[in-house]
């Protein structure tokens, strides 16, 4: 089972128990976060939202706040004796996916109803 969530203007494919790197979130290590912008859920069947799946959530725990490796940019203009060296370290948040809520498909609900009616 997996889901596609939207966070920070990007889309991420998440599975239960997976660790993913996101744009920096305003949360401390060990905090629980909830993502409401679920675009797609796939279990037995696929639910696609318009634009988001109704009543679907993905819960996660913040594992780490950090910065990525430095990206160095070097600009050079020949014959002008001009060069510029700059660097950038993008902050990130690593989260571990705890649960995908709203993943029950309509076919499983129908199967549960049939079982309940046959056992009576």
Tab-separated table of N, CA and C in Angstrom:
chain	number	residue	atom	x	y	z
A	1	UNK	N	0.846	-1.160	0.000
A	1	UNK	CA	0.000	0.000	0.000
A	1	UNK	C	0.903	1.237	0.000
A	2	UNK	N	0.544	2.207	-0.805
A	2	UNK	CA	1.302	3.443	-0.861
A	2	UNK	C	0.356	4.610	-1.096
A	3	UNK	N	0.900	5.807	-0.911
A	3	UNK	CA	0.128	7.031	-1.132
A	3	UNK	C	1.051	8.067	-1.746
A	4	UNK	N	0.469	9.032	-2.424
A	4	UNK	CA	1.220	10.156	-2.955
A	4	UNK	C	0.703	11.401	-2.237
A	5	UNK	N	1.643	12.098	-1.567
A	5	UNK	CA	1.271	13.293	-0.810
A	5	UNK	C	1.939	14.512	-1.433
A	6	UNK	N	1.384	15.676	-1.108
A	6	UNK	CA	1.954	16.937	-1.578
A	6	UNK	C	2.442	17.711	-0.369
A	7	UNK	N	3.694	18.177	-0.451
A	7	UNK	CA	4.259	18.971	0.628
A	7	UNK	C	5.313	19.895	0.060
A	8	UNK	N	5.210	21.165	0.358
A	8	UNK	CA	6.198	22.126	-0.107
A	8	UNK	C	6.215	22.294	-1.614
A	9	UNK	N	5.063	22.100	-2.263
A	9	UNK	CA	4.984	22.255	-3.708
A	9	UNK	C	5.524	21.065	-4.474
A	10	UNK	N	5.874	19.979	-3.788
A	10	UNK	CA	6.392	18.775	-4.431
A	10	UNK	C	5.529	17.587	-4.044
A	11	UNK	N	5.612	16.536	-4.838
A	11	UNK	CA	4.843	15.329	-4.569
A	11	UNK	C	5.794	14.200	-4.199
A	12	UNK	N	5.397	13.413	-3.207
A	12	UNK	CA	6.227	12.328	-2.703
A	12	UNK	C	5.411	11.042	-2.639
A	13	UNK	N	6.034	9.938	-3.042
A	13	UNK	CA	5.417	8.627	-2.911
A	13	UNK	C	5.865	8.061	-1.572
A	14	UNK	N	4.906	7.712	-0.710
A	14	UNK	CA	5.222	7.243	0.627
A	14	UNK	C	4.591	5.875	0.864
A	15	UNK	N	5.281	5.075	1.669
A	15	UNK	CA	4.789	3.781	2.110
A	15	UNK	C	4.940	3.712	3.617
A	16	UNK	N	4.179	2.860	4.245
A	16	UNK	CA	4.244	2.721	5.692
A	16	UNK	C	5.622	2.184	6.086
A	17	UNK	N	6.262	2.853	7.047
A	17	UNK	CA	7.571	2.437	7.524
A	17	UNK	C	8.750	3.047	6.774
A	18	UNK	N	8.501	3.781	5.702
A	18	UNK	CA	9.577	4.367	4.899
A	18	UNK	C	10.015	5.707	5.491
A	19	UNK	N	11.286	6.041	5.293
A	19	UNK	CA	11.812	7.347	5.681
A	19	UNK	C	12.007	8.178	4.429
A	20	UNK	N	11.530	9.416	4.456
A	20	UNK	CA	11.674	10.284	3.290
A	20	UNK	C	12.227	11.633	3.732
A	21	UNK	N	12.859	12.328	2.803
A	21	UNK	CA	13.401	13.655	3.035
A	21	UNK	C	12.447	14.678	2.425
A	22	UNK	N	12.037	15.656	3.232
A	22	UNK	CA	11.110	16.702	2.800
A	22	UNK	C	11.781	18.060	2.949
A	23	UNK	N	11.136	19.077	2.364
A	23	UNK	CA	11.566	20.439	2.635
A	23	UNK	C	11.415	20.682	4.137
A	24	UNK	N	12.187	21.586	4.669
A	24	UNK	CA	12.216	21.818	6.114
A	24	UNK	C	10.821	22.126	6.660
A	25	UNK	N	10.433	21.355	7.688
A	25	UNK	CA	9.164	21.555	8.376
A	25	UNK	C	9.425	22.231	9.718
A	26	UNK	N	8.447	22.958	10.212
A	26	UNK	CA	8.563	23.620	11.499
A	26	UNK	C	8.115	22.652	12.586
A	27	UNK	N	8.967	21.669	12.889
A	27	UNK	CA	8.670	20.666	13.901
A	27	UNK	C	9.982	20.182	14.513
A	28	UNK	N	9.917	19.731	15.748
A	28	UNK	CA	11.111	19.235	16.439
A	28	UNK	C	11.236	17.731	16.218
A	29	UNK	N	12.428	17.207	16.503
A	29	UNK	CA	12.651	15.771	16.377
A	29	UNK	C	11.754	15.041	17.369
A	30	UNK	N	11.092	13.986	16.889
A	30	UNK	CA	10.181	13.210	17.714
A	30	UNK	C	8.735	13.662	17.629
A	31	UNK	N	8.467	14.806	17.019
A	31	UNK	CA	7.099	15.294	16.879
A	31	UNK	C	6.335	14.481	15.839
A	32	UNK	N	5.024	14.416	16.022
A	32	UNK	CA	4.143	13.771	15.049
A	32	UNK	C	3.618	14.843	14.100
A	33	UNK	N	3.646	14.557	12.811
A	33	UNK	CA	3.099	15.477	11.817
A	33	UNK	C	2.063	14.737	10.984
A	34	UNK	N	1.087	15.479	10.472
A	34	UNK	CA	0.020	14.904	9.662
A	34	UNK	C	-0.018	15.632	8.325
A	35	UNK	N	-0.094	14.864	7.261
A	35	UNK	CA	-0.197	15.422	5.920
A	35	UNK	C	-1.618	15.180	5.416
A	36	UNK	N	-2.350	16.276	5.159
A	36	UNK	CA	-3.740	16.176	4.715
A	36	UNK	C	-3.869	16.188	3.202
A	37	UNK	N	-2.852	16.667	2.513
A	37	UNK	CA	-2.925	16.786	1.058
A	37	UNK	C	-2.498	15.470	0.415
A	38	UNK	N	-3.400	14.499	0.440
A	38	UNK	CA	-3.160	13.186	-0.147
A	38	UNK	C	-3.768	13.183	-1.543
A	39	UNK	N	-2.940	12.973	-2.546
A	39	UNK	CA	-3.389	13.021	-3.932
A	39	UNK	C	-3.908	11.669	-4.403
A	40	UNK	N	-3.274	10.588	-3.940
A	40	UNK	CA	-3.630	9.248	-4.416
A	40	UNK	C	-3.358	8.243	-3.313
A	41	UNK	N	-4.221	7.260	-3.200
A	41	UNK	CA	-4.011	6.130	-2.295
A	41	UNK	C	-4.199	4.853	-3.091
A	42	UNK	N	-3.256	3.936	-2.924
A	42	UNK	CA	-3.346	2.654	-3.607
A	42	UNK	C	-3.243	1.540	-2.575
A	43	UNK	N	-4.276	0.718	-2.490
A	43	UNK	CA	-4.231	-0.485	-1.664
A	43	UNK	C	-4.640	-1.637	-2.575
A	44	UNK	N	-5.851	-2.112	-2.454
A	44	UNK	CA	-6.349	-3.083	-3.446
A	44	UNK	C	-6.799	-2.366	-4.702
A	45	UNK	N	-7.374	-1.203	-4.494
A	45	UNK	CA	-7.792	-0.367	-5.615
A	45	UNK	C	-7.143	0.998	-5.462
A	46	UNK	N	-7.284	1.814	-6.464
A	46	UNK	CA	-6.656	3.129	-6.451
A	46	UNK	C	-7.730	4.196	-6.261
A	47	UNK	N	-7.471	5.102	-5.310
A	47	UNK	CA	-8.347	6.258	-5.099
A	47	UNK	C	-7.564	7.485	-5.538
A	48	UNK	N	-8.115	8.234	-6.462
A	48	UNK	CA	-7.488	9.454	-6.938
A	48	UNK	C	-8.365	10.626	-6.525
A	49	UNK	N	-7.753	11.629	-5.939
A	49	UNK	CA	-8.499	12.788	-5.467
A	49	UNK	C	-8.702	13.828	-6.546
A	50	UNK	N	-9.665	14.722	-6.293
A	50	UNK	CA	-9.916	15.827	-7.213
A	50	UNK	C	-9.949	17.126	-6.430
A	51	UNK	N	-8.916	17.765	-6.066
A	51	UNK	CA	-7.507	17.419	-6.243
A	51	UNK	C	-6.969	16.512	-5.151
A	52	UNK	N	-7.652	16.419	-3.982
A	52	UNK	CA	-7.155	15.579	-2.890
A	52	UNK	C	-8.202	14.541	-2.510
A	53	UNK	N	-7.739	13.413	-1.960
A	53	UNK	CA	-8.629	12.344	-1.516
A	53	UNK	C	-9.305	12.799	-0.223
A	54	UNK	N	-10.625	12.687	-0.190
A	54	UNK	CA	-11.405	13.136	0.954
A	54	UNK	C	-11.152	12.222	2.154
A	55	UNK	N	-10.998	12.818	3.328
A	55	UNK	CA	-10.815	12.108	4.607
A	55	UNK	C	-9.584	11.209	4.624
A	56	UNK	N	-8.571	11.544	3.867
A	56	UNK	CA	-7.338	10.756	3.859
A	56	UNK	C	-6.233	11.551	4.538
A	57	UNK	N	-5.410	10.844	5.321
A	57	UNK	CA	-4.303	11.471	6.034
A	57	UNK	C	-3.114	10.524	6.037
A	58	UNK	N	-1.944	11.112	6.139
A	58	UNK	CA	-0.720	10.341	6.335
A	58	UNK	C	-0.058	10.909	7.581
A	59	UNK	N	0.196	10.035	8.571
A	59	UNK	CA	0.853	10.477	9.793
A	59	UNK	C	2.302	10.031	9.769
A	60	UNK	N	3.168	10.875	10.331
A	60	UNK	CA	4.600	10.585	10.316
A	60	UNK	C	5.242	11.147	11.576
A	61	UNK	N	6.463	10.652	11.868
A	61	UNK	CA	7.249	11.119	12.994
A	61	UNK	C	8.523	11.754	12.460
A	62	UNK	N	8.868	12.933	12.978
A	62	UNK	CA	10.087	13.618	12.555
A	62	UNK	C	11.284	12.887	13.157
A	63	UNK	N	12.188	12.412	12.285
A	63	UNK	CA	13.382	11.715	12.746
A	63	UNK	C	14.566	12.657	12.915
A	64	UNK	N	14.721	13.600	11.969
A	64	UNK	CA	15.924	14.422	11.982
A	64	UNK	C	15.687	15.732	11.241
A	65	UNK	N	16.306	16.800	11.735
A	65	UNK	CA	16.382	18.071	11.031
A	65	UNK	C	17.854	18.241	10.643
A	66	UNK	N	18.125	18.612	9.407
A	66	UNK	CA	19.519	18.749	9.011
A	66	UNK	C	19.685	19.578	7.765
A	67	UNK	N	20.931	19.577	7.263
A	67	UNK	CA	21.254	20.280	6.033
A	67	UNK	C	21.934	19.305	5.088
A	68	UNK	N	21.655	19.469	3.804
A	68	UNK	CA	22.274	18.618	2.799
A	68	UNK	C	23.722	19.030	2.584
A	69	UNK	N	24.440	18.275	1.747
A	69	UNK	CA	25.811	18.627	1.418
A	69	UNK	C	25.842	19.941	0.663
A	70	UNK	N	26.973	20.632	0.777
A	70	UNK	CA	27.092	21.949	0.163
A	70	UNK	C	27.150	21.845	-1.355
A	71	UNK	N	26.391	22.706	-1.997
A	71	UNK	CA	26.411	22.842	-3.448
A	71	UNK	C	27.212	24.098	-3.749
A	72	UNK	N	28.300	23.953	-4.520
A	72	UNK	CA	29.177	25.076	-4.807
A	72	UNK	C	28.894	25.588	-6.210
A	73	UNK	N	28.717	26.904	-6.332
A	73	UNK	CA	28.563	27.526	-7.643
A	73	UNK	C	29.762	28.431	-7.866
A	74	UNK	N	30.332	28.361	-9.041
A	74	UNK	CA	31.514	29.144	-9.372
A	74	UNK	C	31.261	29.854	-10.683
A	75	UNK	N	31.278	31.176	-10.651
A	75	UNK	CA	31.080	31.977	-11.857
A	75	UNK	C	32.423	32.592	-12.232
A	76	UNK	N	32.740	32.563	-13.515
A	76	UNK	CA	34.033	33.042	-13.988
A	76	UNK	C	33.848	33.798	-15.285
A	77	UNK	N	34.426	34.983	-15.356
A	77	UNK	CA	34.384	35.765	-16.592
A	77	UNK	C	35.816	35.920	-17.096
A	78	UNK	N	36.100	35.322	-18.225
A	78	UNK	CA	37.485	35.382	-18.726
A	78	UNK	C	37.892	36.797	-19.131
A	79	UNK	N	39.171	37.058	-19.033
A	79	UNK	CA	39.806	38.329	-19.431
A	79	UNK	C	39.349	39.519	-18.586
A	80	UNK	N	38.573	39.297	-17.543
A	80	UNK	CA	38.089	40.388	-16.695
A	80	UNK	C	38.646	40.278	-15.272
A	81	UNK	N	39.312	39.152	-14.975
A	81	UNK	CA	39.826	38.868	-13.634
A	81	UNK	C	38.683	38.916	-12.616
A	82	UNK	N	37.569	38.284	-12.980
A	82	UNK	CA	36.381	38.303	-12.139
A	82	UNK	C	35.898	36.877	-11.929
A	83	UNK	N	35.757	36.482	-10.695
A	83	UNK	CA	35.167	35.184	-10.372
A	83	UNK	C	34.441	35.286	-9.034
A	84	UNK	N	33.406	34.446	-8.880
A	84	UNK	CA	32.595	34.424	-7.672
A	84	UNK	C	32.357	32.980	-7.277
A	85	UNK	N	32.674	32.650	-6.050
A	85	UNK	CA	32.430	31.306	-5.537
A	85	UNK	C	31.456	31.422	-4.374
A	86	UNK	N	30.314	30.758	-4.498
A	86	UNK	CA	29.305	30.764	-3.441
A	86	UNK	C	28.875	29.335	-3.160
A	87	UNK	N	28.302	29.122	-1.990
A	87	UNK	CA	27.824	27.804	-1.612
A	87	UNK	C	26.449	27.890	-0.978
A	88	UNK	N	25.773	26.761	-0.944
A	88	UNK	CA	24.427	26.714	-0.374
A	88	UNK	C	24.196	25.332	0.208
A	89	UNK	N	23.628	25.296	1.407
A	89	UNK	CA	23.230	24.036	2.042
A	89	UNK	C	21.730	24.100	2.296
A	90	UNK	N	20.991	23.244	1.601
A	90	UNK	CA	19.529	23.234	1.699
A	90	UNK	C	19.102	22.497	2.972
A	91	UNK	N	18.284	23.117	3.820
A	91	UNK	CA	17.788	22.413	5.005
A	91	UNK	C	16.711	21.395	4.629
A	92	UNK	N	16.647	20.313	5.409
A	92	UNK	CA	15.659	19.264	5.142
A	92	UNK	C	15.122	18.722	6.455
A	93	UNK	N	14.043	17.964	6.352
A	93	UNK	CA	13.464	17.237	7.472
A	93	UNK	C	13.271	15.795	7.025
A	94	UNK	N	13.797	14.859	7.809
A	94	UNK	CA	13.594	13.439	7.501
A	94	UNK	C	12.483	12.919	8.403
A	95	UNK	N	11.450	12.336	7.773
A	95	UNK	CA	10.312	11.811	8.526
A	95	UNK	C	10.139	10.325	8.227
A	96	UNK	N	9.616	9.618	9.209
A	96	UNK	CA	9.288	8.195	9.038
A	96	UNK	C	7.775	8.075	9.012
A	97	UNK	N	7.259	7.435	7.983
A	97	UNK	CA	5.814	7.301	7.794
A	97	UNK	C	5.281	6.243	8.762
A	98	UNK	N	4.314	6.652	9.603
A	98	UNK	CA	3.728	5.742	10.578
A	98	UNK	C	2.489	5.037	10.041
A	99	UNK	N	1.603	5.804	9.409
A	99	UNK	CA	0.329	5.215	9.005
A	99	UNK	C	-0.273	5.999	7.851
A	100	UNK	N	-1.032	5.280	7.019
A	100	UNK	CA	-1.801	5.892	5.940
A	100	UNK	C	-3.266	5.661	6.275
A	101	UNK	N	-3.975	6.734	6.567
A	101	UNK	CA	-5.378	6.646	7.006
A	101	UNK	C	-6.285	6.976	5.825
A	102	UNK	N	-7.340	6.202	5.667
A	102	UNK	CA	-8.274	6.417	4.568
A	102	UNK	C	-7.982	5.492	3.410
A	103	UNK	N	-7.253	4.412	3.687
A	103	UNK	CA	-6.841	3.505	2.628
A	103	UNK	C	-7.828	2.378	2.394
A	104	UNK	N	-8.960	2.379	3.103
A	104	UNK	CA	-9.941	1.320	2.893
A	104	UNK	C	-10.619	1.548	1.555
A	105	UNK	N	-10.612	0.540	0.753
A	105	UNK	CA	-11.213	0.675	-0.572
A	105	UNK	C	-12.700	0.375	-0.495
A	106	UNK	N	-13.433	0.798	-1.505
A	106	UNK	CA	-14.875	0.566	-1.519
A	106	UNK	C	-15.182	-0.911	-1.689
A	107	UNK	N	-14.327	-1.636	-2.395
A	107	UNK	CA	-14.579	-3.066	-2.581
A	107	UNK	C	-14.438	-3.819	-1.264
A	108	UNK	N	-13.490	-3.419	-0.395
A	108	UNK	CA	-13.343	-4.100	0.889
A	108	UNK	C	-14.539	-3.803	1.796
A	109	UNK	N	-15.120	-2.597	1.695
A	109	UNK	CA	-16.318	-2.289	2.473
A	109	UNK	C	-17.486	-3.152	2.020
A	110	UNK	N	-17.619	-3.333	0.707
A	110	UNK	CA	-18.688	-4.173	0.181
A	110	UNK	C	-18.495	-5.622	0.622
A	111	UNK	N	-17.240	-6.101	0.604
A	111	UNK	CA	-16.969	-7.465	1.051
A	111	UNK	C	-17.303	-7.632	2.539
A	112	UNK	N	-17.004	-6.620	3.352
A	112	UNK	CA	-17.303	-6.689	4.781
A	112	UNK	C	-18.815	-6.702	4.992
A	113	UNK	N	-19.551	-5.912	4.216
A	113	UNK	CA	-21.009	-5.902	4.322
A	113	UNK	C	-21.592	-7.241	3.942
A	114	UNK	N	-21.055	-7.860	2.869
A	114	UNK	CA	-21.550	-9.169	2.448
A	114	UNK	C	-21.310	-10.220	3.527
A	115	UNK	N	-20.122	-10.184	4.152
A	115	UNK	CA	-19.801	-11.144	5.207
A	115	UNK	C	-20.734	-10.950	6.398
A	116	UNK	N	-21.025	-9.700	6.737
A	116	UNK	CA	-21.897	-9.413	7.867
A	116	UNK	C	-23.309	-9.902	7.582
A	117	UNK	N	-23.779	-9.774	6.341
A	117	UNK	CA	-25.136	-10.195	5.993
A	117	UNK	C	-25.237	-11.708	5.935
A	118	UNK	N	-24.191	-12.395	5.487
A	118	UNK	CA	-24.248	-13.859	5.378
A	118	UNK	C	-24.126	-14.536	6.727
A	119	UNK	N	-23.454	-13.907	7.701
A	119	UNK	CA	-23.282	-14.543	9.001
A	119	UNK	C	-24.505	-14.402	9.882
A	120	UNK	N	-25.435	-13.514	9.560
A	120	UNK	CA	-26.643	-13.318	10.386
A	120	UNK	C	-27.610	-14.430	10.212
